[in-house]
CSV table of C-alpha atoms in Angstrom, one decimal:
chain,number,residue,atom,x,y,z
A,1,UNK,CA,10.6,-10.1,21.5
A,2,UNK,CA,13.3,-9.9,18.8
A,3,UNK,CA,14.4,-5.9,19.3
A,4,UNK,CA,12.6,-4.5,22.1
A,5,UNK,CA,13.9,-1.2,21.5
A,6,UNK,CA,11.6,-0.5,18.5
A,7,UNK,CA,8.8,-1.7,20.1
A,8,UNK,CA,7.2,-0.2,23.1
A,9,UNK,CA,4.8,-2.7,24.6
A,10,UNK,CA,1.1,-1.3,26.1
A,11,UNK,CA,-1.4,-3.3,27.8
A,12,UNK,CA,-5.0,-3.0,26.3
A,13,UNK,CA,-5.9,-0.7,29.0
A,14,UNK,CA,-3.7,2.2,28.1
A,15,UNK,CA,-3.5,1.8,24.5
A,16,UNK,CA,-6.7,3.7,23.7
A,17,UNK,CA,-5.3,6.4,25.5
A,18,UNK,CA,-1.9,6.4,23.9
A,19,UNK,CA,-3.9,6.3,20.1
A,20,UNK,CA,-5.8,8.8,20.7
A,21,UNK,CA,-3.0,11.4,21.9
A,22,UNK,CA,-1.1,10.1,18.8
A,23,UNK,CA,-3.8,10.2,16.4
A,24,UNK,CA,-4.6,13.8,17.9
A,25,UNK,CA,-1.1,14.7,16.8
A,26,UNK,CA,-2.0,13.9,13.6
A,27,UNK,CA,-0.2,10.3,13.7
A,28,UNK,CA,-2.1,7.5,11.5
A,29,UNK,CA,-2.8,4.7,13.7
A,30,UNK,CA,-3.0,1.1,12.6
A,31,UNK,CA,-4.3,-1.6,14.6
A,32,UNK,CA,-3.4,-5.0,13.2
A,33,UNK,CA,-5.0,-7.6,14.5
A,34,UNK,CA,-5.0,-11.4,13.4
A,35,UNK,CA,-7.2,-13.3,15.9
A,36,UNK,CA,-4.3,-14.8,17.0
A,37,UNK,CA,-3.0,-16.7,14.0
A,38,UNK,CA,0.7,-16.7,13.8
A,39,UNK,CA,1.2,-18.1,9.8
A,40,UNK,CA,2.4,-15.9,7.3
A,41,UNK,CA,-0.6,-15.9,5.3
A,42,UNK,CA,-2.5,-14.6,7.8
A,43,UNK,CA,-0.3,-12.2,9.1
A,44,UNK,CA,0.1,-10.8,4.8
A,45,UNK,CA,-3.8,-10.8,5.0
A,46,UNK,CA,-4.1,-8.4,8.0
A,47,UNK,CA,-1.9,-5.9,7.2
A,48,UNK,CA,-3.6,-6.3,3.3
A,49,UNK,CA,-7.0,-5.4,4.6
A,50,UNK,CA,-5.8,-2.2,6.5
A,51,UNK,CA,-2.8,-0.6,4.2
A,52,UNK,CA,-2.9,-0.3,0.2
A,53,UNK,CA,0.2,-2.9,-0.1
A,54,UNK,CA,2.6,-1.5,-3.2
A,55,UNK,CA,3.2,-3.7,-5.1
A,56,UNK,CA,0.1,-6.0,-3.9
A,57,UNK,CA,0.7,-8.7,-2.7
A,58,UNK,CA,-0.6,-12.5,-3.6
A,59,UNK,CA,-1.4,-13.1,0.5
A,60,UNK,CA,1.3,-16.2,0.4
A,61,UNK,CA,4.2,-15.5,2.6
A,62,UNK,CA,7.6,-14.3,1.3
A,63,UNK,CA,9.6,-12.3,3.9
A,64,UNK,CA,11.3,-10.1,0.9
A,65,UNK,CA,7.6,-9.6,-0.5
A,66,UNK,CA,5.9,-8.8,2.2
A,67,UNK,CA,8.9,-6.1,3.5
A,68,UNK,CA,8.7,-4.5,0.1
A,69,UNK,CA,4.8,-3.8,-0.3
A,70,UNK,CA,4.4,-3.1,3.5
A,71,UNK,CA,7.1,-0.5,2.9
A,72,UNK,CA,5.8,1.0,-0.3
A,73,UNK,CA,2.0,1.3,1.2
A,74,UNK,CA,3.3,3.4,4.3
A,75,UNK,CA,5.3,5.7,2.2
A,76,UNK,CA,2.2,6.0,0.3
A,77,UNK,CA,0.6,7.4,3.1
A,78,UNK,CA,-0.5,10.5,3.4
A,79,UNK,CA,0.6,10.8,7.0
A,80,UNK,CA,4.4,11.0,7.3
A,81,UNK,CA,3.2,10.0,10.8
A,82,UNK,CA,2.3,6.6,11.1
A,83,UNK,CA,1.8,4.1,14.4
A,84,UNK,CA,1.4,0.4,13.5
A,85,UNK,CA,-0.3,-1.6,16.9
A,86,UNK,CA,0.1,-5.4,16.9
A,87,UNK,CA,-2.7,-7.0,18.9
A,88,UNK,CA,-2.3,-10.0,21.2
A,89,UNK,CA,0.2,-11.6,23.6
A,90,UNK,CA,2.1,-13.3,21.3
A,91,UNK,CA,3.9,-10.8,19.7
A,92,UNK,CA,5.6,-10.5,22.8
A,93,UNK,CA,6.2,-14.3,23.6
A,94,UNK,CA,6.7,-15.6,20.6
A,95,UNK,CA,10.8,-15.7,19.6
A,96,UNK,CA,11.0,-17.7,16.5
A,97,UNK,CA,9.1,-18.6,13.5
A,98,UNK,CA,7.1,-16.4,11.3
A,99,UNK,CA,5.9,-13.7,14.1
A,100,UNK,CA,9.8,-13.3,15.2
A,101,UNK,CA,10.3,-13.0,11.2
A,102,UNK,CA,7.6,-10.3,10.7
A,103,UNK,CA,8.7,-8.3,14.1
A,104,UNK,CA,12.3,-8.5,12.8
A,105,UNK,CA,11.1,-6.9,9.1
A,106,UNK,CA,9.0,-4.2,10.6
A,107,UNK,CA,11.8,-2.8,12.3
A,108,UNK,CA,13.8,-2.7,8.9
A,109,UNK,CA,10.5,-1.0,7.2
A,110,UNK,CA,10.8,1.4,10.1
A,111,UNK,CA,14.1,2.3,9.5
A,112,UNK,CA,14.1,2.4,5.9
A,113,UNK,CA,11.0,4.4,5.9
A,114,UNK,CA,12.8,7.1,7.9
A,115,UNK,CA,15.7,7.8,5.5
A,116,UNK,CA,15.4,10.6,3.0
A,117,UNK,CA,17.6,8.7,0.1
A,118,UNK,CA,15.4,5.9,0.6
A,119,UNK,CA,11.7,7.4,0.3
A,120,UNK,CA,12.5,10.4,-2.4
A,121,UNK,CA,13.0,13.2,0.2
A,122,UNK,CA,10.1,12.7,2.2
A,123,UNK,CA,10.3,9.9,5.1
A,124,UNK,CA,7.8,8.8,7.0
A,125,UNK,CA,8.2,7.9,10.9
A,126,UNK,CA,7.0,4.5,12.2
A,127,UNK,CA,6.2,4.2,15.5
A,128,UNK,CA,5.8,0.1,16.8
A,129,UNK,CA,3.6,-1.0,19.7
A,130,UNK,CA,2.6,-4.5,20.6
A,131,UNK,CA,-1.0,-4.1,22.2
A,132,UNK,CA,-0.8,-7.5,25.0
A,133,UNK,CA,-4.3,-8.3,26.2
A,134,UNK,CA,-6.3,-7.5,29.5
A,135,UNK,CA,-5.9,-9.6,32.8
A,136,UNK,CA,-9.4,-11.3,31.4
A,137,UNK,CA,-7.7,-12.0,28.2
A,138,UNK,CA,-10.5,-10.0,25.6
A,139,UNK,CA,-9.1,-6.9,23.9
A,140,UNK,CA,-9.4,-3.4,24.4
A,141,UNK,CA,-11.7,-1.6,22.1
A,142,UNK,CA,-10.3,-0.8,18.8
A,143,UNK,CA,-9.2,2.7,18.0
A,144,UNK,CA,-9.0,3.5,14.6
């Protein structure tokens, strides 16, 4: 994994209990899952069906894009607390190409995200997990 310090990594079995403390805290959690496929297009369309992008996005992948509307739909959150969970192995194993790419950019969301000049005064902190599957290779149950 690209940056391993903005990630932490959880295995299916204790990420429903780590969501549920956050969520509890009052943290939005997003689980992003996309069945495993690794192109842009599919990655733009998961994140599209759980956050409002801003601007929307046309679901083709552009790394500049996709950075600026992710961005722009977790500031307009309501939660300046918000955990995004990628779901599946390859998040982790994967070092190049478009997963490496879209690791790399939600790391600079996260830290744009948490500057004041950046997001009018009120930033938001992103928290990044990477959800690997169980030993029999199904996931955990979804928290929402």
């Amino acid at each position: 994994m690209g940056d391993s310090a903005r990630f932490r990594v959880l295995s299916a079995g204790e990420a429903g209990q780590v969501f549920e403390g956050l969520s509890a805290g009052g943290a939005r959690v997003v689980e992003v899952d996309t069945k495993g496929a690794r192109d842009g297009e599919s990655i733009v369309h998961a994140f599209s069906e759980l956050i409002e992008m801003d601007p929307p996005l046309s679901g083709r992948w552009h790394q500049d894009a996709f950075s600026d509307s992710l961005c722009g739909g977790l500031h307009n959150l309501e939660e300046r607390r918000v955990v995004l969970a990628l779901r599946g192995d390859f998040w982790v194993k994967e070092r190049s190409g478009v997963v490496a790419e879209t690791l790399e950019i939600l790391g600079d969301v996260a830290d744009t995200l948490a500057e004041e000049r950046f997001t009018g005064g009120a930033p938001t902190e992103l928290g990044l997990f990477v959800v690997e599957t169980d030993s029999a290779g199904s996931l955990s149950d979804r928290v929402s």
